[in-house]
Amino acid sequence: RNGDGRAVLRSSVREFLCSEAMHYLGIPTSRAASLVVSDDDVWRDQFYDGNINKERGAIVLRLAKSWFRIGSLEILAHSGELDLQRRLLDFIIQEHFPSIAMNDSNRYLEFFSTVVSETANLIALWMSVGFAHGVCNTDNFSLLSITIDYGPFGFMDSYDPNFVPNTSDDERRYKIGNQANVGLFNLSKLLQALKPLLDPRQKQLASQILEGYGEHYHIRFTELFKTKLGLLGENEDDNYLIAFLLKVSLLC
């Protein structure tokens, strides 16, 4: 795409602040350990108006428990490196999923089930604070379900399901109202990558697990918004009230 891959100081400061804000909002995220200003000049059209100016470059040092992503397994499956994929998956499970026994023949199924539910939880948390990631592809979705790769993100000032923080997303694929659907798409790609390691019974069960993603997301989304509204207990009108208030916010 003819990009140089460099970050400028203003976007790096923004990334630093946002990851810290997300952490203190209780949302799983990578964190910024330091920000280093570069001596290199970077040319950018800051306001996308045709005026290109020279800016200071910068690098943010980010920390996370793991940087393995859905794409980390997807690329190995695509290239047919199944032995390496199995070794990597076992390493990830052993290091980061202690509740899964390594001698369990269903460990990859348990792993997938955990990633499905935790991904649903993460996106529901994003929605609860009006956070739009901006580039929700498989290489930007953590297998540990944490927020990584802060790029063209944004917070909604007012509710708008069509809000897009990424100016290059002309098709609005990653608009905030589509994040849950994109999460499902990415998880389906993860399942596709895992299928060569699963037997026929496990494949069927994994498909059923994926079908439950929407319910996981809806339950968590509802819980978070009920908490924001101070709603106690269960009432059949809760979902209606949440939807109504979001619609009112859209009209305001």
Coordinates of N, CA and C in Angstrom, one line a residue:
R1 N 0.8 -1.2 0.0 CA 0.0 0.0 0.0 C 0.9 1.3 0.0
N2 N 2.1 1.1 -0.3 CA 3.1 2.2 -0.4 C 3.3 2.9 0.9
G3 N 3.0 2.3 2.0 CA 3.2 2.9 3.3 C 4.6 2.6 3.8
D4 N 5.2 3.5 4.7 CA 6.5 3.2 5.2 C 6.5 2.5 6.5
G5 N 5.3 2.4 7.1 CA 5.2 1.6 8.4 C 5.7 2.4 9.6
R6 N 6.0 3.6 9.5 CA 6.5 4.4 10.6 C 5.4 5.1 11.4
A7 N 5.6 5.3 12.6 CA 4.6 6.1 13.5 C 5.2 7.5 13.7
V8 N 4.3 8.4 13.9 CA 4.8 9.8 14.3 C 4.5 10.0 15.8
L9 N 5.1 11.1 16.3 CA 5.0 11.3 17.7 C 3.6 11.5 18.2
R10 N 2.8 12.2 17.5 CA 1.4 12.5 18.0 C 0.6 11.2 18.1
S11 N 0.7 10.3 17.1 CA 0.0 9.1 17.1 C 0.5 8.1 18.2
S12 N 1.8 8.2 18.5 CA 2.4 7.4 19.5 C 2.0 7.8 20.9
V13 N 1.9 9.1 21.1 CA 1.4 9.6 22.4 C 0.0 9.1 22.6
R14 N -0.8 9.2 21.5 CA -2.2 8.8 21.6 C -2.3 7.3 21.9
E15 N -1.5 6.5 21.3 CA -1.5 5.1 21.6 C -1.1 4.8 23.0
F16 N -0.1 5.5 23.5 CA 0.4 5.3 24.9 C -0.8 5.6 25.8
L17 N -1.4 6.7 25.6 CA -2.5 7.1 26.6 C -3.7 6.2 26.5
C18 N -4.0 5.7 25.3 CA -5.2 4.9 25.1 C -5.0 3.5 25.8
S19 N -3.9 2.9 25.6 CA -3.7 1.6 26.2 C -3.7 1.7 27.7
E20 N -3.2 2.8 28.3 CA -3.3 2.9 29.7 C -4.7 3.2 30.2
A21 N -5.4 4.0 29.4 CA -6.9 4.2 29.7 C -7.6 2.9 29.7
M22 N -7.4 2.1 28.6 CA -8.1 0.8 28.5 C -7.8 -0.1 29.7
H23 N -6.5 -0.1 30.1 CA -6.1 -0.9 31.3 C -6.9 -0.5 32.5
Y24 N -7.0 0.8 32.8 CA -7.7 1.2 34.0 C -9.2 1.2 33.9
L25 N -9.7 1.0 32.6 CA -11.1 0.8 32.4 C -11.5 -0.7 32.7
G26 N -10.4 -1.5 32.9 CA -10.7 -2.9 33.2 C -10.8 -3.8 31.9
I27 N -10.3 -3.3 30.8 CA -10.4 -4.0 29.5 C -9.0 -4.6 29.2
P28 N -8.9 -6.0 29.0 CA -7.7 -6.6 28.7 C -6.9 -5.9 27.6
T29 N -5.7 -5.6 27.8 CA -4.9 -4.8 26.8 C -3.4 -5.0 26.9
S30 N -2.7 -4.8 25.8 CA -1.3 -4.6 25.9 C -1.1 -3.2 26.6
R31 N 0.1 -3.0 27.1 CA 0.4 -1.7 27.8 C 1.7 -1.1 27.2
A32 N 1.8 0.2 27.3 CA 3.0 0.9 26.8 C 4.0 1.1 27.9
A33 N 5.2 0.6 27.7 CA 6.2 0.7 28.7 C 7.1 2.0 28.5
S34 N 7.2 2.4 27.3 CA 8.0 3.6 27.0 C 7.7 4.2 25.6
L35 N 8.1 5.4 25.4 CA 7.9 6.1 24.2 C 9.2 6.7 23.8
V36 N 9.8 6.4 22.7 CA 11.1 6.9 22.3 C 10.9 7.7 21.0
V37 N 11.4 9.0 21.1 CA 11.3 9.9 19.9 C 12.5 9.6 19.0
S38 N 12.2 9.5 17.7 CA 13.2 9.2 16.7 C 13.8 10.5 16.1
D39 N 15.0 10.5 15.6 CA 15.6 11.6 14.9 C 15.2 11.6 13.4
D40 N 14.5 10.6 13.0 CA 14.1 10.5 11.6 C 12.9 11.4 11.3
D41 N 12.8 12.0 10.2 CA 11.7 12.8 9.8 C 10.7 11.8 9.0
V42 N 9.4 12.1 9.3 CA 8.3 11.3 8.7 C 7.4 12.3 8.0
W43 N 7.0 12.0 6.8 CA 6.1 12.9 6.1 C 4.7 12.4 6.1
R44 N 3.8 13.2 6.6 CA 2.4 12.8 6.8 C 1.4 13.9 6.4
D45 N 0.3 13.5 5.8 CA -0.8 14.3 5.5 C -1.8 14.2 6.7
Q46 N -1.5 15.0 7.7 CA -2.2 14.8 9.0 C -3.7 15.0 8.9
F47 N -4.2 15.9 8.1 CA -5.6 16.1 8.1 C -6.2 15.6 6.8
Y48 N -5.5 14.9 6.0 CA -5.9 14.3 4.7 C -6.5 15.3 3.8
D49 N -5.8 16.5 3.7 CA -6.3 17.6 2.9 C -5.3 17.9 1.8
G50 N -4.3 17.0 1.6 CA -3.3 17.3 0.6 C -2.1 18.0 1.0
N51 N -2.1 18.5 2.3 CA -0.9 19.2 2.8 C 0.0 18.3 3.6
I52 N 1.1 17.9 3.0 CA 2.0 17.0 3.6 C 3.1 17.8 4.4
N53 N 3.2 17.4 5.7 CA 4.2 18.1 6.5 C 5.2 17.1 7.2
K54 N 6.3 17.6 7.5 CA 7.4 16.8 8.2 C 7.0 16.7 9.7
E55 N 7.1 15.5 10.2 CA 6.8 15.3 11.7 C 7.9 14.4 12.3
R56 N 8.0 14.4 13.6 CA 8.9 13.6 14.3 C 8.4 12.2 14.4
G57 N 9.3 11.2 14.1 CA 8.9 9.8 14.3 C 9.1 9.4 15.7
A58 N 8.5 8.2 16.0 CA 8.5 7.7 17.4 C 8.2 6.2 17.4
I59 N 8.6 5.6 18.5 CA 8.4 4.2 18.7 C 7.8 3.9 20.1
V60 N 6.8 3.2 20.2 CA 6.2 2.8 21.5 C 6.6 1.4 21.8
L61 N 7.2 1.2 23.0 CA 7.5 -0.2 23.4 C 6.3 -0.7 24.2
R62 N 5.6 -1.8 23.6 CA 4.4 -2.3 24.2 C 4.7 -3.7 24.8
L63 N 4.0 -3.9 25.9 CA 4.2 -5.2 26.7 C 2.8 -5.9 26.7
A64 N 2.9 -7.3 26.6 CA 1.8 -8.1 26.7 C 2.2 -9.5 27.1
K65 N 1.3 -10.3 27.7 CA 1.6 -11.6 28.1 C 2.1 -12.5 26.9
S66 N 1.5 -12.2 25.8 CA 1.8 -12.9 24.5 C 1.4 -12.1 23.4
W67 N 2.1 -12.2 22.3 CA 1.7 -11.5 21.0 C 1.2 -12.5 20.0
F68 N 1.0 -13.7 20.4 CA 0.4 -14.7 19.4 C -1.0 -14.3 19.1
R69 N -1.3 -14.4 17.8 CA -2.6 -14.0 17.3 C -3.3 -15.1 16.5
I70 N -4.5 -14.9 16.1 CA -5.2 -15.9 15.2 C -4.4 -16.1 14.0
G71 N -3.8 -15.0 13.5 CA -3.0 -15.1 12.3 C -1.8 -15.9 12.4
S72 N -1.3 -16.1 13.7 CA -0.1 -16.9 13.9 C -0.3 -18.3 13.6
L73 N -1.5 -18.8 13.8 CA -1.9 -20.2 13.5 C -2.4 -20.3 12.1
E74 N -3.1 -19.3 11.6 CA -3.7 -19.3 10.3 C -2.6 -19.4 9.2
I75 N -1.5 -18.7 9.4 CA -0.4 -18.7 8.4 C 0.3 -20.1 8.3
L76 N 0.4 -20.8 9.5 CA 1.0 -22.1 9.5 C 0.1 -23.1 8.8
A77 N -1.2 -23.0 9.1 CA -2.2 -23.9 8.5 C -2.2 -23.7 7.0
H78 N -2.2 -22.5 6.6 CA -2.2 -22.1 5.1 C -1.0 -22.7 4.4
S79 N 0.1 -22.7 5.0 CA 1.4 -23.2 4.4 C 1.6 -24.7 4.6
G80 N 0.7 -25.3 5.3 CA 0.7 -26.8 5.5 C 1.8 -27.2 6.5
E81 N 2.2 -26.3 7.4 CA 3.3 -26.6 8.4 C 2.5 -27.1 9.7
L82 N 1.9 -28.3 9.6 CA 1.1 -28.8 10.7 C 1.9 -29.2 11.9
D83 N 3.0 -29.8 11.7 CA 3.9 -30.1 12.9 C 4.3 -28.9 13.7
L84 N 4.7 -27.9 12.9 CA 5.1 -26.6 13.6 C 3.8 -26.0 14.3
Q85 N 2.7 -26.0 13.6 CA 1.5 -25.5 14.1 C 1.1 -26.2 15.4
R86 N 1.2 -27.5 15.4 CA 0.9 -28.3 16.6 C 1.8 -28.0 17.8
R87 N 3.1 -27.8 17.5 CA 4.1 -27.5 18.5 C 3.8 -26.1 19.1
L88 N 3.5 -25.2 18.2 CA 3.2 -23.8 18.6 C 2.0 -23.8 19.5
L89 N 0.9 -24.5 19.1 CA -0.3 -24.5 19.8 C -0.1 -25.1 21.2
D90 N 0.6 -26.2 21.2 CA 0.9 -26.8 22.5 C 1.7 -25.9 23.5
F91 N 2.6 -25.1 22.9 CA 3.3 -24.1 23.7 C 2.4 -23.1 24.2
I92 N 1.5 -22.5 23.4 CA 0.6 -21.5 23.8 C -0.3 -22.0 24.9
I93 N -0.8 -23.2 24.7 CA -1.7 -23.8 25.8 C -1.0 -24.0 27.1
Q94 N 0.2 -24.5 27.0 CA 1.0 -24.8 28.2 C 1.4 -23.5 28.9
E95 N 1.7 -22.5 28.2 CA 2.2 -21.2 28.8 C 1.0 -20.3 29.3
H96 N -0.1 -20.3 28.6 CA -1.1 -19.3 28.8 C -2.5 -19.9 29.1
F97 N -2.7 -21.2 29.1 CA -4.0 -21.7 29.4 C -3.9 -22.9 30.4
P98 N -3.5 -22.5 31.6 CA -3.2 -23.5 32.6 C -4.3 -24.4 33.0
S99 N -5.6 -24.0 32.7 CA -6.7 -24.9 33.1 C -6.9 -26.0 32.1
I100 N -6.1 -26.0 31.0 CA -6.2 -27.1 30.0 C -5.1 -28.1 30.2
A101 N -5.4 -29.3 30.4 CA -4.4 -30.4 30.6 C -3.7 -30.7 29.3
M102 N -2.4 -30.8 29.3 CA -1.7 -31.1 28.1 C -1.9 -32.5 27.6
N103 N -2.3 -33.4 28.5 CA -2.5 -34.8 28.1 C -3.9 -35.1 27.7
D104 N -4.7 -34.0 27.7 CA -6.1 -34.1 27.3 C -6.2 -34.2 25.8
S105 N -6.8 -35.2 25.2 CA -6.9 -35.3 23.8 C -7.8 -34.3 23.2
N106 N -8.6 -33.6 24.0 CA -9.5 -32.6 23.5 C -9.0 -31.2 23.8
R107 N -7.7 -31.1 24.1 CA -7.1 -29.8 24.5 C -7.3 -28.7 23.4
Y108 N -7.2 -29.0 22.1 CA -7.4 -28.0 21.1 C -8.8 -27.6 21.1
L109 N -9.7 -28.4 21.3 CA -11.1 -28.1 21.4 C -11.4 -27.2 22.6
E110 N -10.8 -27.5 23.7 CA -11.0 -26.7 24.9 C -10.3 -25.3 24.7
F111 N -9.2 -25.3 24.0 CA -8.6 -24.0 23.7 C -9.5 -23.2 22.8
F112 N -10.1 -23.7 21.8 CA -10.9 -23.0 20.9 C -12.2 -22.5 21.6
S113 N -12.7 -23.3 22.5 CA -13.9 -22.9 23.3 C -13.6 -21.6 24.1
T114 N -12.4 -21.7 24.8 CA -12.0 -20.5 25.6 C -11.8 -19.3 24.8
V115 N -11.1 -19.4 23.6 CA -10.9 -18.2 22.8 C -12.2 -17.6 22.3
V116 N -13.2 -18.5 22.0 CA -14.5 -18.0 21.5 C -15.2 -17.2 22.6
S117 N -15.2 -17.7 23.8 CA -16.0 -17.0 24.8 C -15.2 -15.7 25.3
E118 N -13.9 -15.8 25.3 CA -13.1 -14.6 25.7 C -13.1 -13.5 24.7
T119 N -13.1 -13.9 23.4 CA -13.2 -12.9 22.3 C -14.6 -12.2 22.4
A120 N -15.6 -13.0 22.6 CA -17.0 -12.4 22.8 C -17.0 -11.4 23.9
N121 N -16.3 -11.7 25.0 CA -16.2 -10.9 26.2 C -15.5 -9.6 25.9
L122 N -14.3 -9.7 25.2 CA -13.5 -8.6 24.9 C -14.3 -7.6 24.0
I123 N -14.9 -8.0 23.0 CA -15.6 -7.1 22.1 C -16.8 -6.5 22.8
A124 N -17.5 -7.2 23.7 CA -18.6 -6.6 24.5 C -18.0 -5.5 25.4
L125 N -16.8 -5.7 25.9 CA -16.2 -4.7 26.7 C -15.9 -3.4 25.9
W126 N -15.3 -3.7 24.7 CA -15.1 -2.6 23.8 C -16.4 -1.7 23.5
M127 N -17.4 -2.5 23.3 CA -18.7 -1.8 23.0 C -19.2 -1.0 24.2
S128 N -19.0 -1.5 25.4 CA -19.5 -0.9 26.6 C -18.8 0.5 26.8
V129 N -17.7 0.8 26.2 CA -17.0 2.1 26.4 C -17.0 2.8 25.1
G130 N -17.6 2.3 24.1 CA -17.6 3.0 22.8 C -16.3 3.0 22.0
F131 N -15.5 1.9 22.2 CA -14.2 1.8 21.6 C -14.3 1.1 20.3
A132 N -13.8 1.7 19.2 CA -13.7 1.0 17.9 C -12.2 0.8 17.6
H133 N -11.9 -0.5 17.4 CA -10.5 -0.9 17.2 C -9.9 -0.3 15.9
G134 N -10.7 -0.4 14.8 CA -10.3 0.2 13.5 C -9.8 -0.8 12.5
V135 N -9.0 -1.8 12.9 CA -8.5 -2.8 12.0 C -8.6 -4.2 12.6
C136 N -9.8 -4.8 12.6 CA -10.0 -6.1 13.3 C -9.8 -7.3 12.4
N137 N -8.6 -7.3 11.8 CA -8.3 -8.5 11.0 C -7.7 -9.6 11.9
T138 N -7.5 -10.8 11.3 CA -7.1 -12.0 12.1 C -5.7 -11.7 12.7
D139 N -4.9 -10.9 12.1 CA -3.5 -10.7 12.6 C -3.5 -9.6 13.8
N140 N -4.7 -9.0 14.0 CA -4.8 -8.1 15.1 C -5.7 -8.6 16.2
F141 N -6.0 -9.9 16.2 CA -6.8 -10.5 17.2 C -6.0 -11.4 18.0
S142 N -5.8 -11.1 19.3 CA -4.9 -11.9 20.2 C -5.6 -13.2 20.5
L143 N -4.8 -14.3 20.6 CA -5.3 -15.6 21.0 C -5.6 -15.6 22.6
L144 N -5.0 -14.6 23.3 CA -5.3 -14.4 24.7 C -6.5 -13.4 24.9
S145 N -7.1 -13.0 23.8 CA -8.2 -12.0 23.9 C -7.9 -10.8 24.7
I146 N -6.8 -10.1 24.3 CA -6.4 -8.8 24.8 C -6.4 -7.8 23.6
T147 N -6.5 -6.6 23.9 CA -6.5 -5.5 22.9 C -5.1 -5.3 22.5
I148 N -4.8 -5.5 21.2 CA -3.4 -5.3 20.7 C -3.5 -4.5 19.4
D149 N -2.3 -4.0 19.0 CA -2.2 -3.3 17.7 C -3.1 -2.0 17.6
Y150 N -2.8 -1.1 18.6 CA -3.5 0.2 18.5 C -3.0 0.9 17.3
G151 N -4.0 1.2 16.4 CA -3.6 1.9 15.2 C -4.7 3.0 15.0
P152 N -5.5 2.9 14.0 CA -6.5 3.9 13.8 C -7.8 3.7 14.6
F153 N -7.6 3.6 15.9 CA -8.7 3.4 16.9 C -9.5 4.7 17.1
G154 N -10.6 4.6 17.8 CA -11.3 5.8 18.2 C -12.4 5.5 19.2
F155 N -12.8 6.5 20.0 CA -13.9 6.4 20.9 C -15.1 7.2 20.3
M156 N -16.3 6.7 20.4 CA -17.4 7.5 19.9 C -17.7 8.6 20.9
D157 N -17.9 9.8 20.3 CA -18.4 10.9 21.1 C -19.9 10.8 21.5
S158 N -20.6 10.2 20.5 CA -22.0 9.9 20.7 C -22.3 8.6 19.9
Y159 N -23.4 7.9 20.3 CA -23.6 6.6 19.8 C -23.9 6.7 18.3
D160 N -23.1 5.9 17.5 CA -23.3 5.8 16.1 C -22.8 4.5 15.6
P161 N -23.6 3.5 15.3 CA -23.1 2.2 14.9 C -22.3 2.2 13.7
N162 N -22.4 3.3 12.9 CA -21.6 3.4 11.7 C -20.3 4.1 11.9
F163 N -19.9 4.4 13.1 CA -18.7 5.1 13.4 C -17.5 4.3 13.0
V164 N -16.6 4.9 12.2 CA -15.4 4.3 11.7 C -14.2 5.2 12.0
P165 N -13.2 4.8 12.8 CA -12.1 5.6 13.1 C -11.0 5.6 12.1
N166 N -11.1 4.6 11.1 CA -10.0 4.3 10.2 C -10.4 5.0 8.8
T167 N -9.7 6.0 8.5 CA -10.0 6.8 7.2 C -9.8 5.9 6.0
S168 N -9.0 4.9 6.1 CA -8.7 4.0 4.9 C -9.8 2.9 4.7
D169 N -10.7 2.8 5.7 CA -11.7 1.8 5.7 C -12.9 2.3 4.9
D170 N -12.7 2.3 3.6 CA -13.8 2.9 2.7 C -15.0 2.1 2.7
E171 N -14.9 0.8 2.9 CA -16.1 -0.1 2.9 C -16.8 -0.2 4.3
R172 N -16.2 0.5 5.3 CA -16.7 0.4 6.6 C -16.8 -1.0 7.2
R173 N -15.9 -1.8 6.8 CA -15.9 -3.2 7.3 C -15.7 -3.2 8.8
Y174 N -14.9 -2.3 9.3 CA -14.6 -2.3 10.8 C -15.3 -1.2 11.5
K175 N -16.5 -0.8 11.1 CA -17.3 0.1 11.8 C -17.6 -0.5 13.2
I176 N -17.9 0.3 14.1 CA -18.1 -0.1 15.5 C -19.2 -1.1 15.6
G177 N -20.3 -0.9 14.8 CA -21.4 -1.7 14.9 C -21.2 -3.1 14.3
N178 N -20.1 -3.3 13.6 CA -19.8 -4.6 13.0 C -18.7 -5.3 13.7
Q179 N -18.2 -4.8 14.8 CA -17.1 -5.5 15.5 C -17.4 -6.9 15.9
A180 N -18.6 -7.1 16.4 CA -19.0 -8.5 16.9 C -19.1 -9.4 15.7
N181 N -19.6 -9.0 14.6 CA -19.6 -9.8 13.4 C -18.2 -10.2 12.9
V182 N -17.3 -9.2 12.9 CA -16.0 -9.4 12.5 C -15.3 -10.4 13.4
G183 N -15.6 -10.3 14.7 CA -15.1 -11.2 15.7 C -15.5 -12.7 15.3
L184 N -16.7 -12.9 14.9 CA -17.2 -14.2 14.5 C -16.4 -14.6 13.2
F185 N -16.2 -13.7 12.3 CA -15.5 -14.1 11.1 C -14.1 -14.5 11.4
N186 N -13.4 -13.8 12.3 CA -12.0 -14.2 12.7 C -12.0 -15.5 13.4
L187 N -13.0 -15.8 14.2 CA -13.0 -17.1 14.9 C -13.3 -18.2 14.0
S188 N -14.0 -17.9 12.9 CA -14.3 -19.0 11.9 C -13.0 -19.3 11.2
K189 N -12.1 -18.3 11.0 CA -10.8 -18.5 10.4 C -9.9 -19.3 11.3
L190 N -10.0 -19.0 12.6 CA -9.3 -19.8 13.6 C -9.7 -21.3 13.6
L191 N -11.0 -21.5 13.5 CA -11.5 -22.9 13.4 C -11.0 -23.6 12.1
Q192 N -11.0 -22.8 11.1 CA -10.5 -23.4 9.8 C -9.0 -23.8 9.9
A193 N -8.2 -23.0 10.7 CA -6.8 -23.3 10.9 C -6.6 -24.5 11.8
L194 N -7.5 -24.7 12.7 CA -7.4 -25.8 13.7 C -7.9 -27.1 13.1
K195 N -8.8 -27.1 12.1 CA -9.4 -28.3 11.7 C -8.5 -29.4 11.3
P196 N -7.3 -29.2 10.7 CA -6.4 -30.3 10.4 C -5.9 -31.0 11.6
L197 N -6.0 -30.4 12.8 CA -5.6 -31.0 14.0 C -6.7 -31.7 14.8
L198 N -7.9 -31.6 14.3 CA -9.1 -32.2 15.0 C -9.6 -33.4 14.3
D199 N -10.2 -34.3 15.0 CA -10.8 -35.5 14.4 C -12.3 -35.1 14.1
P200 N -13.0 -35.9 13.3 CA -14.3 -35.6 12.9 C -15.3 -35.2 14.0
R201 N -15.2 -35.9 15.1 CA -16.1 -35.6 16.2 C -15.8 -34.2 16.8
Q202 N -14.5 -33.9 17.0 CA -14.0 -32.6 17.5 C -14.4 -31.5 16.6
K203 N -14.3 -31.7 15.3 CA -14.7 -30.7 14.3 C -16.2 -30.3 14.4
Q204 N -17.0 -31.3 14.6 CA -18.4 -31.1 14.8 C -18.7 -30.3 16.1
L205 N -18.0 -30.7 17.2 CA -18.2 -30.0 18.4 C -17.7 -28.5 18.3
A206 N -16.6 -28.3 17.6 CA -16.0 -27.0 17.5 C -17.0 -26.1 16.7
S207 N -17.6 -26.6 15.7 CA -18.6 -25.9 14.9 C -19.8 -25.5 15.8
Q208 N -20.2 -26.3 16.7 CA -21.3 -26.0 17.7 C -20.8 -24.9 18.6
I209 N -19.5 -25.0 19.1 CA -19.0 -24.0 19.9 C -19.0 -22.6 19.3
L210 N -18.6 -22.6 18.0 CA -18.6 -21.3 17.2 C -20.1 -20.8 17.1
E211 N -21.0 -21.6 16.9 CA -22.4 -21.2 16.8 C -22.9 -20.5 18.1
G212 N -22.3 -20.9 19.2 CA -22.6 -20.3 20.5 C -22.0 -18.9 20.8
Y213 N -21.2 -18.4 19.8 CA -20.5 -17.2 20.0 C -21.5 -16.0 20.2
G214 N -22.5 -16.0 19.3 CA -23.4 -14.9 19.4 C -24.1 -14.8 20.7
E215 N -24.5 -15.9 21.3 CA -25.2 -15.9 22.6 C -24.2 -15.4 23.7
H216 N -22.9 -15.9 23.6 CA -21.9 -15.4 24.6 C -21.9 -13.9 24.5
Y217 N -21.8 -13.4 23.3 CA -21.6 -11.9 23.1 C -22.8 -11.2 23.7
H218 N -24.0 -11.7 23.3 CA -25.2 -11.0 23.7 C -25.4 -11.0 25.2
I219 N -25.1 -12.1 25.9 CA -25.2 -12.2 27.3 C -24.3 -11.2 28.0
R220 N -23.0 -11.2 27.5 CA -22.0 -10.3 28.2 C -22.3 -8.8 27.9
F221 N -22.7 -8.5 26.6 CA -23.1 -7.1 26.3 C -24.3 -6.7 27.2
T222 N -25.3 -7.5 27.4 CA -26.4 -7.1 28.2 C -26.0 -6.9 29.6
E223 N -25.1 -7.8 30.2 CA -24.7 -7.6 31.5 C -24.0 -6.3 31.7
L224 N -23.1 -5.9 30.8 CA -22.3 -4.7 30.9 C -23.3 -3.5 30.8
F225 N -24.2 -3.5 29.9 CA -25.1 -2.3 29.8 C -26.1 -2.2 31.0
K226 N -26.5 -3.4 31.5 CA -27.4 -3.3 32.7 C -26.6 -2.7 33.9
T227 N -25.3 -3.1 34.0 CA -24.5 -2.5 35.1 C -24.4 -1.0 34.9
K228 N -24.2 -0.5 33.7 CA -24.1 0.9 33.4 C -25.4 1.6 33.8
L229 N -26.5 1.0 33.6 CA -27.8 1.6 33.8 C -28.3 1.3 35.3
G230 N -27.6 0.5 36.0 CA -28.0 0.2 37.4 C -29.2 -0.7 37.5
L231 N -29.4 -1.5 36.5 CA -30.5 -2.5 36.5 C -30.1 -3.7 37.3
L232 N -31.0 -4.1 38.3 CA -30.8 -5.2 39.1 C -31.7 -6.3 38.7
G233 N -31.3 -7.6 38.9 CA -32.1 -8.7 38.7 C -32.4 -8.9 37.2
E234 N -33.4 -9.7 36.9 CA -33.7 -10.1 35.5 C -35.1 -9.6 35.2
N235 N -35.2 -8.9 34.1 CA -36.5 -8.4 33.6 C -36.6 -8.6 32.1
E236 N -37.7 -9.1 31.6 CA -37.8 -9.4 30.1 C -37.7 -8.1 29.3
D237 N -37.9 -6.9 30.0 CA -37.9 -5.7 29.2 C -36.5 -5.0 29.2
D238 N -35.5 -5.6 29.9 CA -34.2 -5.0 30.0 C -33.6 -4.8 28.6
N239 N -33.7 -5.9 27.7 CA -33.1 -5.7 26.4 C -33.8 -4.6 25.6
Y240 N -35.1 -4.6 25.7 CA -35.8 -3.5 25.0 C -35.4 -2.1 25.5
L241 N -35.2 -2.0 26.8 CA -34.8 -0.7 27.3 C -33.4 -0.3 26.8
I242 N -32.5 -1.2 26.8 CA -31.1 -1.0 26.3 C -31.1 -0.5 24.8
A243 N -31.9 -1.3 24.0 CA -32.0 -1.0 22.6 C -32.7 0.4 22.4
F244 N -33.7 0.7 23.2 CA -34.4 1.9 23.1 C -33.5 3.1 23.4
L245 N -32.7 3.0 24.5 CA -31.8 4.1 24.9 C -30.7 4.3 23.9
L246 N -30.2 3.2 23.3 CA -29.2 3.4 22.2 C -29.8 4.1 21.0
K247 N -31.0 3.7 20.7 CA -31.7 4.4 19.5 C -32.0 5.9 19.8
V248 N -32.3 6.2 21.1 CA -32.5 7.6 21.4 C -31.2 8.3 21.3
S249 N -30.1 7.7 21.8 CA -28.8 8.3 21.7 C -28.4 8.6 20.2
L250 N -28.8 7.7 19.3 CA -28.5 7.8 17.9 C -29.3 9.0 17.3
L251 N -30.5 9.3 17.8 CA -31.3 10.3 17.3 C -30.9 11.7 17.8
C252 N -30.2 11.7 19.0 CA -29.9 13.0 19.6 C -28.8 13.7 18.9

